[in-house]
CSV table of C-alpha atoms in Angstrom, one decimal:
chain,number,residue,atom,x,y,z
A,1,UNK,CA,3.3,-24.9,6.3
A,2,UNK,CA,0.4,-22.5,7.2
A,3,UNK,CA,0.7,-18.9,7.2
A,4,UNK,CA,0.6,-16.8,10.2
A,5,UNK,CA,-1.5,-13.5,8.8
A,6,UNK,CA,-2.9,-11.1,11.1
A,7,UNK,CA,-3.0,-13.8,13.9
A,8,UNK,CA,-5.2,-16.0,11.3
A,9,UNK,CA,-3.8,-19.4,11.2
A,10,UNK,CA,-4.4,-19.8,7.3
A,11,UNK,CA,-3.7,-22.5,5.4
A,12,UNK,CA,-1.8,-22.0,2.1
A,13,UNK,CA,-4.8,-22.1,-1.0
A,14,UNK,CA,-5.0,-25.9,-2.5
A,15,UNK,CA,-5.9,-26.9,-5.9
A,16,UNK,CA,-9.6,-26.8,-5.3
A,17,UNK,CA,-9.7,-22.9,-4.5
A,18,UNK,CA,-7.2,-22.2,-7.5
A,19,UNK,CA,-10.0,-24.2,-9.5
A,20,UNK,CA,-12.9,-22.5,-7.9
A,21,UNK,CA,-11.7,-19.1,-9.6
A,22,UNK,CA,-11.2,-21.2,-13.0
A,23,UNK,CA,-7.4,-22.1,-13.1
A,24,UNK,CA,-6.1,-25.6,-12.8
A,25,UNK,CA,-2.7,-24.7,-13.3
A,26,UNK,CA,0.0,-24.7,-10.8
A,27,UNK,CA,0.0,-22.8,-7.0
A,28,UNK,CA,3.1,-21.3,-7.1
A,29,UNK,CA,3.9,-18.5,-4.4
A,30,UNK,CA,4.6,-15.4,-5.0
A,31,UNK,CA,8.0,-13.4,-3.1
A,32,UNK,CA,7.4,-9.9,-2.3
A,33,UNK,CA,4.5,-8.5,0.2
A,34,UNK,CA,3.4,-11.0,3.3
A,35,UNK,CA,4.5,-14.0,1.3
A,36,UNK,CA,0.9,-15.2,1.4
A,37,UNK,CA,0.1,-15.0,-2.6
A,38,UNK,CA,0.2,-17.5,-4.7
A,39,UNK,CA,-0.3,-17.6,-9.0
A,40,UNK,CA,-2.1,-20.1,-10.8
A,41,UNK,CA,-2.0,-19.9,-14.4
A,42,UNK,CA,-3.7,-16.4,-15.2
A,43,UNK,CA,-4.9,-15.6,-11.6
A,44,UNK,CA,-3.1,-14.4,-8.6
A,45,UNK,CA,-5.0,-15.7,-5.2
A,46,UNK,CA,-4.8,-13.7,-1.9
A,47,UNK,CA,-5.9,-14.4,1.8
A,48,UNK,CA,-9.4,-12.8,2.4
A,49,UNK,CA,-9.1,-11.5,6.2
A,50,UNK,CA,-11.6,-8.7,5.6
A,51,UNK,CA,-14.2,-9.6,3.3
A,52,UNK,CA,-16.5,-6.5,4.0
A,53,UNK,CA,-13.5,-4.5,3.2
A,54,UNK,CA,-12.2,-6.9,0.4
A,55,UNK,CA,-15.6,-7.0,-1.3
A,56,UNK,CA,-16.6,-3.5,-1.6
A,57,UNK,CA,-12.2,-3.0,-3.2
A,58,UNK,CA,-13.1,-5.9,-5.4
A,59,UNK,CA,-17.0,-4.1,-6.7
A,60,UNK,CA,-15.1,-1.4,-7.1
A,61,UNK,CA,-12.6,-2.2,-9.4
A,62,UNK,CA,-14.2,-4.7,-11.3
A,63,UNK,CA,-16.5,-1.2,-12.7
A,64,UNK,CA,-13.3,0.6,-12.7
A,65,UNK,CA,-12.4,2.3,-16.4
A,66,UNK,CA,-9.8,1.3,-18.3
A,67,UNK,CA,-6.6,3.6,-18.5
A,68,UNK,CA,-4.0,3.7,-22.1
A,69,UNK,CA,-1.5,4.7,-19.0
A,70,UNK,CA,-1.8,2.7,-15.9
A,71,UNK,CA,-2.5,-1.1,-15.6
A,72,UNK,CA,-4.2,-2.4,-12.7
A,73,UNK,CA,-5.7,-6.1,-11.7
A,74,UNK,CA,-9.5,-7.0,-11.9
A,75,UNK,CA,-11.1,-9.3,-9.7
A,76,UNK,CA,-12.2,-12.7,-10.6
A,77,UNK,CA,-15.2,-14.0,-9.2
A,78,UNK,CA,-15.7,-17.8,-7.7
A,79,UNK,CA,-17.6,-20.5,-9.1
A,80,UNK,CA,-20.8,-19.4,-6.7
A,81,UNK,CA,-20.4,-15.7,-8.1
A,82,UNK,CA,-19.5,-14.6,-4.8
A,83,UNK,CA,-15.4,-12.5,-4.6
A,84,UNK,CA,-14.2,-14.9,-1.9
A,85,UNK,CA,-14.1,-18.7,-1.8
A,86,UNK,CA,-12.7,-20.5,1.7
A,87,UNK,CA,-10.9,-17.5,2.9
A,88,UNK,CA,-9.4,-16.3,-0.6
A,89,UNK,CA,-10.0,-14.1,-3.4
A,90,UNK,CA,-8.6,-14.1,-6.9
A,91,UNK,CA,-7.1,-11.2,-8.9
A,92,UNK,CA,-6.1,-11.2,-12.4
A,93,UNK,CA,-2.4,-11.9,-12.8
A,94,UNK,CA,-0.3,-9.1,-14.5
A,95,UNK,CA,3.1,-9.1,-16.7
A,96,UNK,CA,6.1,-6.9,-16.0
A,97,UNK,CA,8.9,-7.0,-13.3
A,98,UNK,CA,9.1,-5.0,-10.2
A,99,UNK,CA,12.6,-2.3,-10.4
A,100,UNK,CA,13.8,0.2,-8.3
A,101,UNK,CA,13.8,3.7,-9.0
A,102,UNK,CA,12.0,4.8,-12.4
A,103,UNK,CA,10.2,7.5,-10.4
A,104,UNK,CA,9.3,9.1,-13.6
A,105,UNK,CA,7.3,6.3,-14.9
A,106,UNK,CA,6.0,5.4,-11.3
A,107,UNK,CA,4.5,8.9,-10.2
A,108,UNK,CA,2.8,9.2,-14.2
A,109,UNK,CA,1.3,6.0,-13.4
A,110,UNK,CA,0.1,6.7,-9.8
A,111,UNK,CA,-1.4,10.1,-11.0
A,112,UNK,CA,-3.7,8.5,-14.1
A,113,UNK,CA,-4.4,5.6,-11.1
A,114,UNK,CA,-5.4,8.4,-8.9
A,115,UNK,CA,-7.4,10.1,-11.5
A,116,UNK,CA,-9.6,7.1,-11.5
A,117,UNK,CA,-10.6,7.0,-8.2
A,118,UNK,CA,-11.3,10.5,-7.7
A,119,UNK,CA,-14.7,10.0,-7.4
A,120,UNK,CA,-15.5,7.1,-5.6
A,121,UNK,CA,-17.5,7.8,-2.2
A,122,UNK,CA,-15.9,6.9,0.9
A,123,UNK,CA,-16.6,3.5,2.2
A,124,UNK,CA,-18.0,3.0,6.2
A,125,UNK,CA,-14.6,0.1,6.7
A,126,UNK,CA,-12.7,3.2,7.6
A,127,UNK,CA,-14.1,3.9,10.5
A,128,UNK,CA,-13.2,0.6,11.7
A,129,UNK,CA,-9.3,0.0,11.2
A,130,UNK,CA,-8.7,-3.5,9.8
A,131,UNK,CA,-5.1,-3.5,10.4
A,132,UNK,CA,-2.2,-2.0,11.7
A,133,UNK,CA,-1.2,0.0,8.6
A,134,UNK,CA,-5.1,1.5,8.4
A,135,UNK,CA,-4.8,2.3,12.3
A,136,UNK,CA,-1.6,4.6,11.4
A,137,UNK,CA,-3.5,6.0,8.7
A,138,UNK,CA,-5.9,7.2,11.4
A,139,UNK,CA,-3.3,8.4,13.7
A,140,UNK,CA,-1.7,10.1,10.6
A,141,UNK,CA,-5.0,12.0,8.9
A,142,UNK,CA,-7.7,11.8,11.9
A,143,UNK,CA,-6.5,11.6,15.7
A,144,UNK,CA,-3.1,12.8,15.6
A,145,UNK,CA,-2.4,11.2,19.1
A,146,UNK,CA,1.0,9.7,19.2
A,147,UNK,CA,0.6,7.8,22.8
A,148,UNK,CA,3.8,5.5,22.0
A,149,UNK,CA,7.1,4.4,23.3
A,150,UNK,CA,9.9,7.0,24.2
A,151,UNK,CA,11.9,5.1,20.7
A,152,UNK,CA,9.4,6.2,18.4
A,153,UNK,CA,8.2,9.6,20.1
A,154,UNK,CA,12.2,10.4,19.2
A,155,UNK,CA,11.5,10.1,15.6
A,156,UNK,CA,7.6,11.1,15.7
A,157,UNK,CA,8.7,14.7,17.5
A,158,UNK,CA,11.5,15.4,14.7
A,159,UNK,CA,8.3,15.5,12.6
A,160,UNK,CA,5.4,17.0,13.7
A,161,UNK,CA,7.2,20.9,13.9
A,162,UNK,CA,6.9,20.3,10.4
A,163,UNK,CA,3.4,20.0,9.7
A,164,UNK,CA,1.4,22.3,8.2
A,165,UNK,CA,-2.6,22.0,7.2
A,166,UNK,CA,-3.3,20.8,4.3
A,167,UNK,CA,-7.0,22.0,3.2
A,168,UNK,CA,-7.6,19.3,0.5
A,169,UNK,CA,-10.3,17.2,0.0
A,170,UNK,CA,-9.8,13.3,0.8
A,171,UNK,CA,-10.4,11.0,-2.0
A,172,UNK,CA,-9.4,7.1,-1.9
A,173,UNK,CA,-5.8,6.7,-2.3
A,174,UNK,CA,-3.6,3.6,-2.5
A,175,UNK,CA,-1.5,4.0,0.6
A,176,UNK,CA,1.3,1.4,-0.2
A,177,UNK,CA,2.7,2.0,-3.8
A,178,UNK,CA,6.3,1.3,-3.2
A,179,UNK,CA,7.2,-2.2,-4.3
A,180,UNK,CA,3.5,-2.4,-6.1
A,181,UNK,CA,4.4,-1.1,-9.2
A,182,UNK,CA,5.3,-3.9,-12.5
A,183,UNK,CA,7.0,-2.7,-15.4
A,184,UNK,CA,7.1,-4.2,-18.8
A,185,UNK,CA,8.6,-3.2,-22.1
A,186,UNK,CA,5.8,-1.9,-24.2
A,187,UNK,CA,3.1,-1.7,-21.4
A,188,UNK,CA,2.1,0.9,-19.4
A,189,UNK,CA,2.9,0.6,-15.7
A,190,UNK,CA,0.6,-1.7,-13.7
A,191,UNK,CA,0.0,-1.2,-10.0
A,192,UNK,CA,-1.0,-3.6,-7.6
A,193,UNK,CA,-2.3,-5.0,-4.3
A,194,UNK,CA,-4.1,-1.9,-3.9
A,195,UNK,CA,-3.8,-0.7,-0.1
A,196,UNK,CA,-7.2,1.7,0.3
A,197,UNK,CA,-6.6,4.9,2.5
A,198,UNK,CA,-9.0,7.9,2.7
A,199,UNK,CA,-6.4,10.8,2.5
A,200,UNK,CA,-6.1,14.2,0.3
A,201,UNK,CA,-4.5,12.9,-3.7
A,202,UNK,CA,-1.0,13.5,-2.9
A,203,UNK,CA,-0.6,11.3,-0.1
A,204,UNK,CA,0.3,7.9,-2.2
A,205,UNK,CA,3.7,9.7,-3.9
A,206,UNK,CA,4.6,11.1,-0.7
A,207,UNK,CA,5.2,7.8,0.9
A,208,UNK,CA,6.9,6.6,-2.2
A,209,UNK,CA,9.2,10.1,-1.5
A,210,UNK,CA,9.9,8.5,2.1
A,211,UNK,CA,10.2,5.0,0.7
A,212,UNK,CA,12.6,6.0,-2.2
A,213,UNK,CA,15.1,7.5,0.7
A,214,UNK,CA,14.6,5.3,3.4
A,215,UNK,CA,14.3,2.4,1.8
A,216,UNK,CA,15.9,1.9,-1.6
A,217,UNK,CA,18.5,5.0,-0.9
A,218,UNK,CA,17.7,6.8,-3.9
A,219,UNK,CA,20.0,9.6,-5.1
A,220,UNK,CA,19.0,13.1,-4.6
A,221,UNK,CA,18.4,13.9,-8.4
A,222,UNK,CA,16.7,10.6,-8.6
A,223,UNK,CA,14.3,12.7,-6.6
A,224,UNK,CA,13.8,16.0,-8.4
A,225,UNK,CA,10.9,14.5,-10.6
A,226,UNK,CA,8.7,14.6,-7.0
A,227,UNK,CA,8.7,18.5,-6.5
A,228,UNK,CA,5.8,18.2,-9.7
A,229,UNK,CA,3.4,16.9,-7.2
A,230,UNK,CA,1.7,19.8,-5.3
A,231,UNK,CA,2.2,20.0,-1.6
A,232,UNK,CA,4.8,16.8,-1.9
A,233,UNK,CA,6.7,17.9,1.2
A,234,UNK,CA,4.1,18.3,3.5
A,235,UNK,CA,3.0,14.8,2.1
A,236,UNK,CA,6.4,13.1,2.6
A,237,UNK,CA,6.6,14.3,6.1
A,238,UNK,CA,3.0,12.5,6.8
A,239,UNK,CA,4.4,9.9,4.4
A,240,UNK,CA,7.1,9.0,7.3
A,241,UNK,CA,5.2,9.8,10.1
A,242,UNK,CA,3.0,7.0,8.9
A,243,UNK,CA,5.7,4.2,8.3
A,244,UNK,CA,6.8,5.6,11.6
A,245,UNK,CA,3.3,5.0,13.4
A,246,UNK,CA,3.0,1.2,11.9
A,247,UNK,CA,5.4,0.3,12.8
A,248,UNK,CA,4.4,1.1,16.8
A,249,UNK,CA,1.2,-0.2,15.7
A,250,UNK,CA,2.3,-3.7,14.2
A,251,UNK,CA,3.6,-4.2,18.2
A,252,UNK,CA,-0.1,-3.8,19.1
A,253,UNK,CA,-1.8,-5.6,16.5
A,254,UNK,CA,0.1,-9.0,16.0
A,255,UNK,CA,2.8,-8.7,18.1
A,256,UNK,CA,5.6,-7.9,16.1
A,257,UNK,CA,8.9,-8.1,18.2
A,258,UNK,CA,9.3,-4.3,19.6
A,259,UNK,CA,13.5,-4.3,19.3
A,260,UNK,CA,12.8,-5.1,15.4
A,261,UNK,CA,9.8,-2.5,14.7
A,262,UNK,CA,12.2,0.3,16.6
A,263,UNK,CA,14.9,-0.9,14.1
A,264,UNK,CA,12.4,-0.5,10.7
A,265,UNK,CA,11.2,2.8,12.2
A,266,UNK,CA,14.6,4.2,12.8
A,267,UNK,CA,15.5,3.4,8.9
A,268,UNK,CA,13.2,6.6,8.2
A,269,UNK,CA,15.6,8.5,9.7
A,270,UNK,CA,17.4,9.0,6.4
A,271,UNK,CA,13.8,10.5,5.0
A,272,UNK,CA,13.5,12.9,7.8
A,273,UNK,CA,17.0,14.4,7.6
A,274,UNK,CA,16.7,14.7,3.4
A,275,UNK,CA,13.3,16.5,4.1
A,276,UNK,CA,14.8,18.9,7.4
A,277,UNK,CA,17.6,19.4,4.2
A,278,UNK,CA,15.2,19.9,1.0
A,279,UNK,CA,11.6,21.0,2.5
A,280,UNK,CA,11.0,24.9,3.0
């Protein structure tokens, strides 16, 4: 069966690409995400539908330091040397099991992660949106423009009276943690399938805050460990704003059905009433 990815009509990888990175073990796919990765022995291959965007992530983080309290993947490079060989890349395959809650664990790992990339210069991608997730990004840090249907306007206008400036500098950010973190007994945490967004540190845990309500229904005291992070309210409410505004945007970009984005934006309604609730 080929994979419908962003419109690309992508086959799913054979034994030649898996080889091309140096396994020869078994394409088995992996559940979770787009359902468009598959493992092979000590390698986890992805589809490449950016690779401007996917090379500079993968020359980044194959000179990132090593952390004694966050894992992370490196990238494997292809039997020509190159990051991507016939439309995918390869990432080294991590141990540990993905679990809901353990927000303690999660946010310690996401602030050494962060720590890392504190540095690193913007790269020129963002100024061209690859996807729908990176166009609400934009909406959510750069134009705030909301020209969308009355549905999500409902849930966009219970949110912006509760904005406030943030006057923090923007660093890189993963902008998708929930569901990307793997944890093992006697490891630290690992986090994966790193989703790049230019946004003040900060940003990351507060869409895990809107994730942990809206999506996994975490208990309140589950959620006590977030007020550590600075500013975490005023990141939660962008947090939702922006699962809010990709979901309009996945209409736009490939076509999602508009009844069924409506229904995954309106989930976040449970994140906007804890935050009216707990937010000053």
């Amino acid at each position: 069966m080929d994979i419908d990815f962003y419109d690309m009509n992508l086959r799913p990888p054979d034994k030649s690409i898996a080889e091309a990175f140096g396994s020869d073990e078994e394409l088995i796919r992996l559940e979770g995400g787009q359902g468009t990765s598959y493992v092979s022995g000590n390698i986890v291959l992805k589809p490449s539908v950016n690779i401007n965007k996917e090379s500079w992530v993968a020359d980044t983080f194959d000179k990132l330091l090593e952390s004694n309290d966050v894992r992370f993947a490196r990238p494997i490079r292809s039997i020509d040397k190159s990051w991507s060989y016939k439309n995918y890349v390869a990432w080294s395959f991590l141990k540990g099991e993905h679990a809901k809650g353990k927000y303690r664990q999660k946010l310690s790992a996401s602030q050494a992660f962060h720590r890392l990339l504190k540095d690193i210069e913007r790269p020129g991608f963002f100024d061209f949106p690859p996807n729908s997730w990176s166009a609400a990004d934009q909406v959510v840090w750069v134009k705030q423009k909301f020209n969308y249907d009355k549905e999500f306007l409902d849930l966009i206008n219970q949110i912006t009276p509760h904005l406030k400036p943030l006057d923090l500098p923007n660093q890189l950010v993963h902008g998708d943690l929930s569901g990307n973190f793997l944890l093992g007994e006697n490891l630290p945490p690992a986090i994966i399938d790193f989703s790049p967004v230019w946004a003040p540190n900060g940003f990351a845990e507060g869409v895990l805050l809107a994730d942990a309500i809206a999506w996994e229904d975490a208990a309140p005291e589950s959620l006590e460990i977030f007020n550590l992070i600075p500013d975490i309210h005023q990141f939660a409410w962008r947090g939702v704003l922006r699962r809010i505004v990709e979901q309009a945007e996945h209409i736009k970009w490939f076509g999602k059905d508009k009844s069924e984005a409506v229904e995954d934006a309106r989930v976040f309604q449970k994140a906007i009433d804890y935050l009216k609730d707990n937010s000053s």
